[in-house]
Coordinates of C-alpha atoms and ligand atoms in Angstrom, one line a residue:
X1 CA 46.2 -15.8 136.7
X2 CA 44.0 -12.7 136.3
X3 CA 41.7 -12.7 133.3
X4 CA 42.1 -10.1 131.5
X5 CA 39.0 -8.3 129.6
X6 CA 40.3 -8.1 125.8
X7 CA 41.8 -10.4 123.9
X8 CA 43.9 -11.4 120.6
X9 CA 41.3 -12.5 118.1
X10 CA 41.4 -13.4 114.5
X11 CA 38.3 -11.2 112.9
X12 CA 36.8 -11.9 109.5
X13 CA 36.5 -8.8 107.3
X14 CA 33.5 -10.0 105.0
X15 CA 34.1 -13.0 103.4
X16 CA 36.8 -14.1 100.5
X17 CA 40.8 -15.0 100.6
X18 CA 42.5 -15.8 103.5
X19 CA 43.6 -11.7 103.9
X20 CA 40.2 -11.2 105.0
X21 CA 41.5 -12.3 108.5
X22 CA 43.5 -10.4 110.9
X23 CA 44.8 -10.3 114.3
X24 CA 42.1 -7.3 116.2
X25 CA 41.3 -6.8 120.4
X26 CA 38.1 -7.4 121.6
X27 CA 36.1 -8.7 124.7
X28 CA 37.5 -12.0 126.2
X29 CA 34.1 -13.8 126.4
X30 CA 31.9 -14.7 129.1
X31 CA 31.1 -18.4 129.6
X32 CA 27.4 -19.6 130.1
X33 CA 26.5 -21.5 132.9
X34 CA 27.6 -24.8 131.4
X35 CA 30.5 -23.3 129.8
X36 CA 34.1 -23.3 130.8
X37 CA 36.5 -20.3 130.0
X38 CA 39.8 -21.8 128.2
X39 CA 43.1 -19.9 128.3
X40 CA 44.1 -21.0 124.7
X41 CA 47.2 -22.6 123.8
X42 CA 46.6 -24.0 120.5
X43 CA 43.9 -24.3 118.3
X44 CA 43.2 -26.2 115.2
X45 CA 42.8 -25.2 111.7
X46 CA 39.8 -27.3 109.4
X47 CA 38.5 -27.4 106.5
X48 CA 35.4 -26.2 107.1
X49 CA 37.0 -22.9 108.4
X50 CA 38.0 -22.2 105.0
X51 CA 34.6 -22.7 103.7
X52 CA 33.5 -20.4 106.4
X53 CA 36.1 -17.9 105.8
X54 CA 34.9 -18.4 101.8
X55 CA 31.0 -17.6 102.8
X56 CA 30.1 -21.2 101.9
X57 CA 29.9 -22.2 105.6
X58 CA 28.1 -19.7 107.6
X59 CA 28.3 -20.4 112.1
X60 CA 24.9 -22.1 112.7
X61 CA 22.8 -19.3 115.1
X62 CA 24.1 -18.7 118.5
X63 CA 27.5 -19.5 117.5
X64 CA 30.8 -17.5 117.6
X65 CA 31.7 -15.3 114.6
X66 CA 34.8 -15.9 115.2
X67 CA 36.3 -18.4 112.9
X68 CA 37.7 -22.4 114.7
X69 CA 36.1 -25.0 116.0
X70 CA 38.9 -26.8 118.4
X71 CA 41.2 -25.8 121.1
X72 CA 43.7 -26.8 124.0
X73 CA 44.3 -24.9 127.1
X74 CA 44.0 -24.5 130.4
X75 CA 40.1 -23.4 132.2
X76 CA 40.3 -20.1 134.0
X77 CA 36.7 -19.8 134.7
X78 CA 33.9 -22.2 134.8
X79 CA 30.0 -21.4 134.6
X80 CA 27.5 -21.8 138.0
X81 CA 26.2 -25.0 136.4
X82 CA 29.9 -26.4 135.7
X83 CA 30.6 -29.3 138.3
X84 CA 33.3 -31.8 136.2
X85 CA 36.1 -29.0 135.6
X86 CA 37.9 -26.1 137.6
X87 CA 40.1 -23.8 137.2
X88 CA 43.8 -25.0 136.1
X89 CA 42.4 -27.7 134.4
X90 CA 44.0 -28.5 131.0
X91 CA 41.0 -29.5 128.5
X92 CA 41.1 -29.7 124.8
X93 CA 37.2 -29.0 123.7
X94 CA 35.2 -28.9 120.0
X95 CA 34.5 -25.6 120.2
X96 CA 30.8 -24.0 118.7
X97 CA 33.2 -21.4 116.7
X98 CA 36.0 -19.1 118.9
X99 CA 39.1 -21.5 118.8
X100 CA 41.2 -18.6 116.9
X101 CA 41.8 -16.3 120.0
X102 CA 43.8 -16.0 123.1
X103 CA 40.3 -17.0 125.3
X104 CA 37.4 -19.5 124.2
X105 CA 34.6 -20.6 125.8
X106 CA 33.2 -24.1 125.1
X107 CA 30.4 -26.3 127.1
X108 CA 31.5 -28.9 129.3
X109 CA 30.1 -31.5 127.9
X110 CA 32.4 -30.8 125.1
X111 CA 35.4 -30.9 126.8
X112 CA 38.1 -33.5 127.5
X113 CA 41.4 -34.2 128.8
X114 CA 44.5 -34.4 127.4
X115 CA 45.6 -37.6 126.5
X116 CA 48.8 -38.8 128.6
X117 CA 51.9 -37.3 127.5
X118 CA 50.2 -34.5 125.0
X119 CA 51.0 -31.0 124.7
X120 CA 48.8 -28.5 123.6
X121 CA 49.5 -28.4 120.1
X122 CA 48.9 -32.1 120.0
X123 CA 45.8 -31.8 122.4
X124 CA 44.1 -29.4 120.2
X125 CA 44.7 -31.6 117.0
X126 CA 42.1 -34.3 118.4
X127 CA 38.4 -32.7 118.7
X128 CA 36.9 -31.6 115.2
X129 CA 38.6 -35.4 113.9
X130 CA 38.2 -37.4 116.9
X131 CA 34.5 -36.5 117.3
X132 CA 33.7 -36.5 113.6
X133 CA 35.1 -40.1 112.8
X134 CA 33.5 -41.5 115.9
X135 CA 29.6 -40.0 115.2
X136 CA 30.3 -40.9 111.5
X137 CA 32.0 -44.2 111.1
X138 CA 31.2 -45.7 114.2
X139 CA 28.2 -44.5 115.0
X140 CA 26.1 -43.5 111.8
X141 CA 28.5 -46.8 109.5
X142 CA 28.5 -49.0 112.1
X143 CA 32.1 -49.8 111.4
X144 CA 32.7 -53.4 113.2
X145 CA 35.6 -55.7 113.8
X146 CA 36.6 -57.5 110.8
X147 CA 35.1 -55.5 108.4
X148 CA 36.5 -53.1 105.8
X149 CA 36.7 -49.4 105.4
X150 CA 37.3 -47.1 102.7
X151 CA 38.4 -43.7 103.6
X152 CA 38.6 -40.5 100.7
X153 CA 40.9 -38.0 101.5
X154 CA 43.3 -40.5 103.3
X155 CA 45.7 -37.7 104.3
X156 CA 43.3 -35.3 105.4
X157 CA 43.0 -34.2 109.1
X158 CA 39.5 -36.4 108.9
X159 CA 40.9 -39.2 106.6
X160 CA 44.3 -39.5 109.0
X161 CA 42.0 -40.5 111.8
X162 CA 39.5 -42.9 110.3
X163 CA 42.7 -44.8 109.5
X164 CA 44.0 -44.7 113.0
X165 CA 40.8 -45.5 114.4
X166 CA 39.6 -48.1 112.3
X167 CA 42.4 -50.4 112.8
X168 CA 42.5 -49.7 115.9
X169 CA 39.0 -51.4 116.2
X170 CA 39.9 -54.1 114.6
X171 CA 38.7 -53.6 110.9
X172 CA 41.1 -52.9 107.8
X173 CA 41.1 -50.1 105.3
X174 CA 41.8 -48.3 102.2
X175 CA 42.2 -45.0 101.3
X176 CA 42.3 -42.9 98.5
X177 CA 44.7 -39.6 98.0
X178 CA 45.4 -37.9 95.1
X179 CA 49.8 -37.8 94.7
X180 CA 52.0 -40.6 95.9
X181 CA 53.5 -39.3 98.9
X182 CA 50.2 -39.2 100.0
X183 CA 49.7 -42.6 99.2
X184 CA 52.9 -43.7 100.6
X185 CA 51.6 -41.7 104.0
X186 CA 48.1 -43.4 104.3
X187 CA 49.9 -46.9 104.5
X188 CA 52.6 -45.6 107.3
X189 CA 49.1 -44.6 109.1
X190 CA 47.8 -48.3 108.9
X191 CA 45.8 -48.7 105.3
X192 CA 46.0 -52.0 104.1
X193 CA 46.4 -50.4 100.7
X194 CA 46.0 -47.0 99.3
X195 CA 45.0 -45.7 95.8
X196 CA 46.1 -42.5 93.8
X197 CA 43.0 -41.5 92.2
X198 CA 44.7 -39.5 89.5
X199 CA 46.7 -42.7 88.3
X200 CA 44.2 -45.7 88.6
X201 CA 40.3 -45.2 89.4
X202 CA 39.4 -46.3 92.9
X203 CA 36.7 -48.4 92.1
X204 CA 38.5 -51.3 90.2
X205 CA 41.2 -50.8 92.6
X206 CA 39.2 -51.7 95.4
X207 CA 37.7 -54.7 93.6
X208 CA 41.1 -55.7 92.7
X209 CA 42.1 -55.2 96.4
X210 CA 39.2 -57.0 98.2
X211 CA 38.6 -59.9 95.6
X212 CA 35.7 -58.3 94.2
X213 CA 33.8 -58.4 97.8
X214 CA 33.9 -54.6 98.1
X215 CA 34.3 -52.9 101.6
X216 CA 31.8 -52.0 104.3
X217 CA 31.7 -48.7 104.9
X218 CA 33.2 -45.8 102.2
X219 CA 33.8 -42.3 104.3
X220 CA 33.7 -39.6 101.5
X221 CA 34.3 -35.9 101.3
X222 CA 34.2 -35.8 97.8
X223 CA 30.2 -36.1 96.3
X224 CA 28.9 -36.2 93.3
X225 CA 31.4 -37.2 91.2
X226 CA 32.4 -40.5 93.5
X227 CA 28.7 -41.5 94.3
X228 CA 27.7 -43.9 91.7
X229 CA 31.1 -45.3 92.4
X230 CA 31.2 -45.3 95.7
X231 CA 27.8 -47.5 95.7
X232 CA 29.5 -50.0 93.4
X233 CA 32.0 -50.4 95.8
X234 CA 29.7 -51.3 98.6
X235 CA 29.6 -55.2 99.6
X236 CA 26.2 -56.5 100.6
X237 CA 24.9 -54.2 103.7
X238 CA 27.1 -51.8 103.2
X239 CA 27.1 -48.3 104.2
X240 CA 28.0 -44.9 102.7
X241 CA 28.4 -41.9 104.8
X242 CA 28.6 -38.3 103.6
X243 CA 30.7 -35.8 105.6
X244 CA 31.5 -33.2 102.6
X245 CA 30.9 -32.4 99.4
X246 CA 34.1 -31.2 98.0
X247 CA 33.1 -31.7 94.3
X248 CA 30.1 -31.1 94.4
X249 CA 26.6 -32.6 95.8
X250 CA 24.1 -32.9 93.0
X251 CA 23.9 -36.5 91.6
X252 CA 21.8 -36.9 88.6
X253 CA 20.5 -40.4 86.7
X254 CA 21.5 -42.2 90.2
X255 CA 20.3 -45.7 90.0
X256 CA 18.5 -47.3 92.5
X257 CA 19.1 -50.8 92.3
X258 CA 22.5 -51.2 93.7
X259 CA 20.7 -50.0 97.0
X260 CA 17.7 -52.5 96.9
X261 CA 20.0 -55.2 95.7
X262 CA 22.6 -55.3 98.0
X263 CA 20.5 -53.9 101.0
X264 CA 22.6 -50.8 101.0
X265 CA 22.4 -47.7 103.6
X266 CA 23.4 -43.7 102.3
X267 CA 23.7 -41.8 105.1
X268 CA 25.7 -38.5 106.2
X269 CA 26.0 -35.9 109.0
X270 CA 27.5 -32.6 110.1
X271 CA 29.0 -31.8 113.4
X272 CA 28.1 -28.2 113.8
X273 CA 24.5 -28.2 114.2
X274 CA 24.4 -31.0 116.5
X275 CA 23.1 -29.7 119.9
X276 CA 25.5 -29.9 123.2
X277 CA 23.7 -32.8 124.9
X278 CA 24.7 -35.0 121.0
X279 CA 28.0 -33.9 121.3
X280 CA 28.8 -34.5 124.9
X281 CA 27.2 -38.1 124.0
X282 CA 30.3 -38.0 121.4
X283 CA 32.7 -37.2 123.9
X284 CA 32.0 -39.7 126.1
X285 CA 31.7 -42.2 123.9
X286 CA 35.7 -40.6 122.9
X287 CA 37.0 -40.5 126.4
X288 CA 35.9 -44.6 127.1
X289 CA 37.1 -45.9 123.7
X290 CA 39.7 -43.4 122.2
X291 CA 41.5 -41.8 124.8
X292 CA 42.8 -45.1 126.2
X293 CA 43.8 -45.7 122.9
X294 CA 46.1 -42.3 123.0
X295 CA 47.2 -42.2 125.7
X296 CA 48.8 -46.0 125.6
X297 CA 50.4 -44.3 122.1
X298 CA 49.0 -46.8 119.6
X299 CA 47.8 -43.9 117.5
X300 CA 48.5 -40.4 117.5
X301 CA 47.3 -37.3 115.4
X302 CA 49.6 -36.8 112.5
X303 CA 50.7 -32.7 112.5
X304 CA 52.1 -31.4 109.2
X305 CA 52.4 -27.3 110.5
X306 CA 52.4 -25.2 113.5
X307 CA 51.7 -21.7 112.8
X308 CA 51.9 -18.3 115.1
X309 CA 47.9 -17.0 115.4
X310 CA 49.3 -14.0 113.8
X311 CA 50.2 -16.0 110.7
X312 CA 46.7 -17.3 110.5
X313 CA 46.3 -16.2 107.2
X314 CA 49.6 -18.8 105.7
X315 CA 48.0 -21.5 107.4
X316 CA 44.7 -21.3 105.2
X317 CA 46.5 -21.3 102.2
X318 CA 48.4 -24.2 103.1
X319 CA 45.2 -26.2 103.8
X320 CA 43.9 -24.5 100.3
X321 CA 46.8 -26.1 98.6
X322 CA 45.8 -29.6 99.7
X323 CA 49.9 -30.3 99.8
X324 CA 49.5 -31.0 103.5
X325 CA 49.6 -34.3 105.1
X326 CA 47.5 -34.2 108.4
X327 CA 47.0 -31.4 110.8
X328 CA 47.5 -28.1 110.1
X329 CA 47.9 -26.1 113.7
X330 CA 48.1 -22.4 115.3
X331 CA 50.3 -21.6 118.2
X332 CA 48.4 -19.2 120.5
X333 CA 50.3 -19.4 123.5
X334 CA 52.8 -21.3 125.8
Ligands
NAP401 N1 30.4 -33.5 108.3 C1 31.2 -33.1 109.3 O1 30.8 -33.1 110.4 C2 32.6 -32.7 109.0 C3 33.5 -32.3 110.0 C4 34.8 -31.9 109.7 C5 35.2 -32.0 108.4 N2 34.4 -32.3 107.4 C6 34.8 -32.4 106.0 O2 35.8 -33.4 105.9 C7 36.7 -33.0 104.9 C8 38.1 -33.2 105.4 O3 38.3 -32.1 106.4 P1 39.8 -31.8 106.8 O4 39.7 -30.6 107.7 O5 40.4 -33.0 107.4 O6 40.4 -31.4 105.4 P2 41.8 -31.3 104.8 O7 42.9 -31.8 105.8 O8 42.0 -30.0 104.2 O9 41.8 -32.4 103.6 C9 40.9 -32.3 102.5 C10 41.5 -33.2 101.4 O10 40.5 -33.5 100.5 C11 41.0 -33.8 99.2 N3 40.2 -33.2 98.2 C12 39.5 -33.9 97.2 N4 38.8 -33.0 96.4 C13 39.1 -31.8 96.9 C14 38.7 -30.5 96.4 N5 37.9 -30.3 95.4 N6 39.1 -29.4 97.1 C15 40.0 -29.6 98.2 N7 40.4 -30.8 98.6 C16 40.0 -31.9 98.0 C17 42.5 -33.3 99.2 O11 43.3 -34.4 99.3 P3 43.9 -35.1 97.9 O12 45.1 -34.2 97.5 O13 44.3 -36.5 98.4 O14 42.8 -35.1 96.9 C18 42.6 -32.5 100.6 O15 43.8 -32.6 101.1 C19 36.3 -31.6 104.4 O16 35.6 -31.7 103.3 C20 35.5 -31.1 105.6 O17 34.6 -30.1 105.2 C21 33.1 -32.7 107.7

């Protein structure tokens, strides 16, 4: 298949609601020499879009304008350096922004296949989650076999996954979520228990849950407002990782001694900024332990809505009203 020299985008005009985007034609880009050119089918819609799309979130430099940071497709042009990939091979890929348009380019190194038995839709729900759970509780928390994490935002794209993955390696968990369906969802995904924040606070629920011990590892989005309790629900060595700040990130009159005391590690990291060589260490790491793991079905991502690219603008405001349960998607293509 010819490619073709402009392209359906979605283009940012300034920054603000989710009107500011609309469906424009511009230049299909041109992949670098370690890039692959993807013929997108699907592409995924995160939360860091929206702060992007807000002005919170600006592209780090050298990234795409355009708005999306995963995709599934099929590569219809590769770069000179590009020797894993060719042409007619269907990849899903993190992105380093592009995802919302008919073409994308990504690196290779970012790049994988789809799991047995995907489509696209499915294919292109797995990067921004799969390689942000992996760097941050497996890598940075050193989540192991037989211990215990707790996961914020248990229905989120992010909070889904940690689930999935963590008992899949062995080690059980409990989430948070804030309405009972949600709660009722993060225990069909594998939590041990789950907690509705709005109804009982988290903290004595997980001492309740764990016999006082605490857990390992907490994975929050949240910030400020969960930190000193977050800490308190650390067992000895335990480890807290920051991937968001929903609520906030300025913690005042933080106490120390929990940390000295029980030997505890704060840590945190963003995807973005991370250079190609870091990520393609992520997705190999992804490809040897999780894609097994997919393909033989024993966990899936969890989508809640597919919309047209067109409709791009519905789909934010879904994922504004946090009434979602998983992935929110786009349909780009067949
Ligand atoms: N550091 C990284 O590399 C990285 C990468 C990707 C994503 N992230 C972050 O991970 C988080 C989850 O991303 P996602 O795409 O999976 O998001 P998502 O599906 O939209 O889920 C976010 C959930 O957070 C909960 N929440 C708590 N306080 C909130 C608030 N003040 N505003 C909005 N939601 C709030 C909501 O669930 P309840 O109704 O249960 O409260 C909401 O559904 C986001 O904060 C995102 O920025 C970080």
């Amino acid at each position: 298949m010819a490619v073709p020299q402009t392209m359906t985008y979605i283009a940012m005009h300034g920054t603000g609601g989710p009107d500011v985007m609309r469906p424009e034609t511009g230049p299909v880009p041109v992949p670098k020499p370690d890039e692959v050119l993807i013929r997108v089918q699907a592409a995924g819609v995160n939360r860091p879009d929206v702060s992007q799309r807000q002005g919170g979130y600006p592209q780090p430099p050298g990234a795409s304008p355009i708005l999306g940071l995963e995709v599934a497709g099929e590569v219809v042009a590769t770069g000179a350096e590009v020797r894993g990939l060719g042409v007619g091979d269907r990849v899903c890929a993190l992105t380093n922004g592009g995802a919302y348009a008919e073409y994308c380019v990504a690196p290779e190194a970012q790049c994988l296949p789809w799991p047995a038995g995907y489509d696209a839709i499915r294919a292109a729900a797995l990067p921004e989650n799969c390689f942000t759970v992996w760097a941050n509780v497996f890598m940075h928390g050193r989540l192991a076999r037989g211990e215990a994490l707790l996961v914020h935002g248990g229905t989120s794209g992010i909070g889904a996954t940690a689930i999935h993955l963590a008992r899949e390696f062995g080690a059980s968990v409990y989430a948070t979520a804030g309405a009972d369906d949600k709660v009722a969802a993060c225990v069909r995904f594998g939590a041990t228990a789950a907690i509705n924040y709005r109804t009982e606070d988290f903290y004595d629920a997980i001492k309740r849950l764990t016999e006082g011990r605490g857990v390992d590892v907490v994975l929050d989005m949240v910030g400020a407002p969960y930190f000193a309790r977050n800490l308190r629900c650390l067992a000895m060595d335990g480890r807290l990782v920051q991937i968001a700040f929903l609520q906030g990130p300025k913690v005042e009159n933080f106490d120390l001694t929990p940390v000295m005391v029980r030997r505890l590690t704060i840590t945190g990291s963003t995807m973005r900024p991370r250079t190609t060589a870091q990520k393609g260490v992520i997705a190999k790491a992804l490809l040897d332990n999780v894609w097994p793991a997919l393909s033989a079905g024993r966990c899936a991502p969890v989508i809640h809505a597919v919309f047209p690219l067109a409709e791009v603008a519905d789909a934010h405001a879904l994922m504004e009203s946090s009434a979602h349960i998983g992935k929110i998607m786009l349909r780009v293509a067949e």
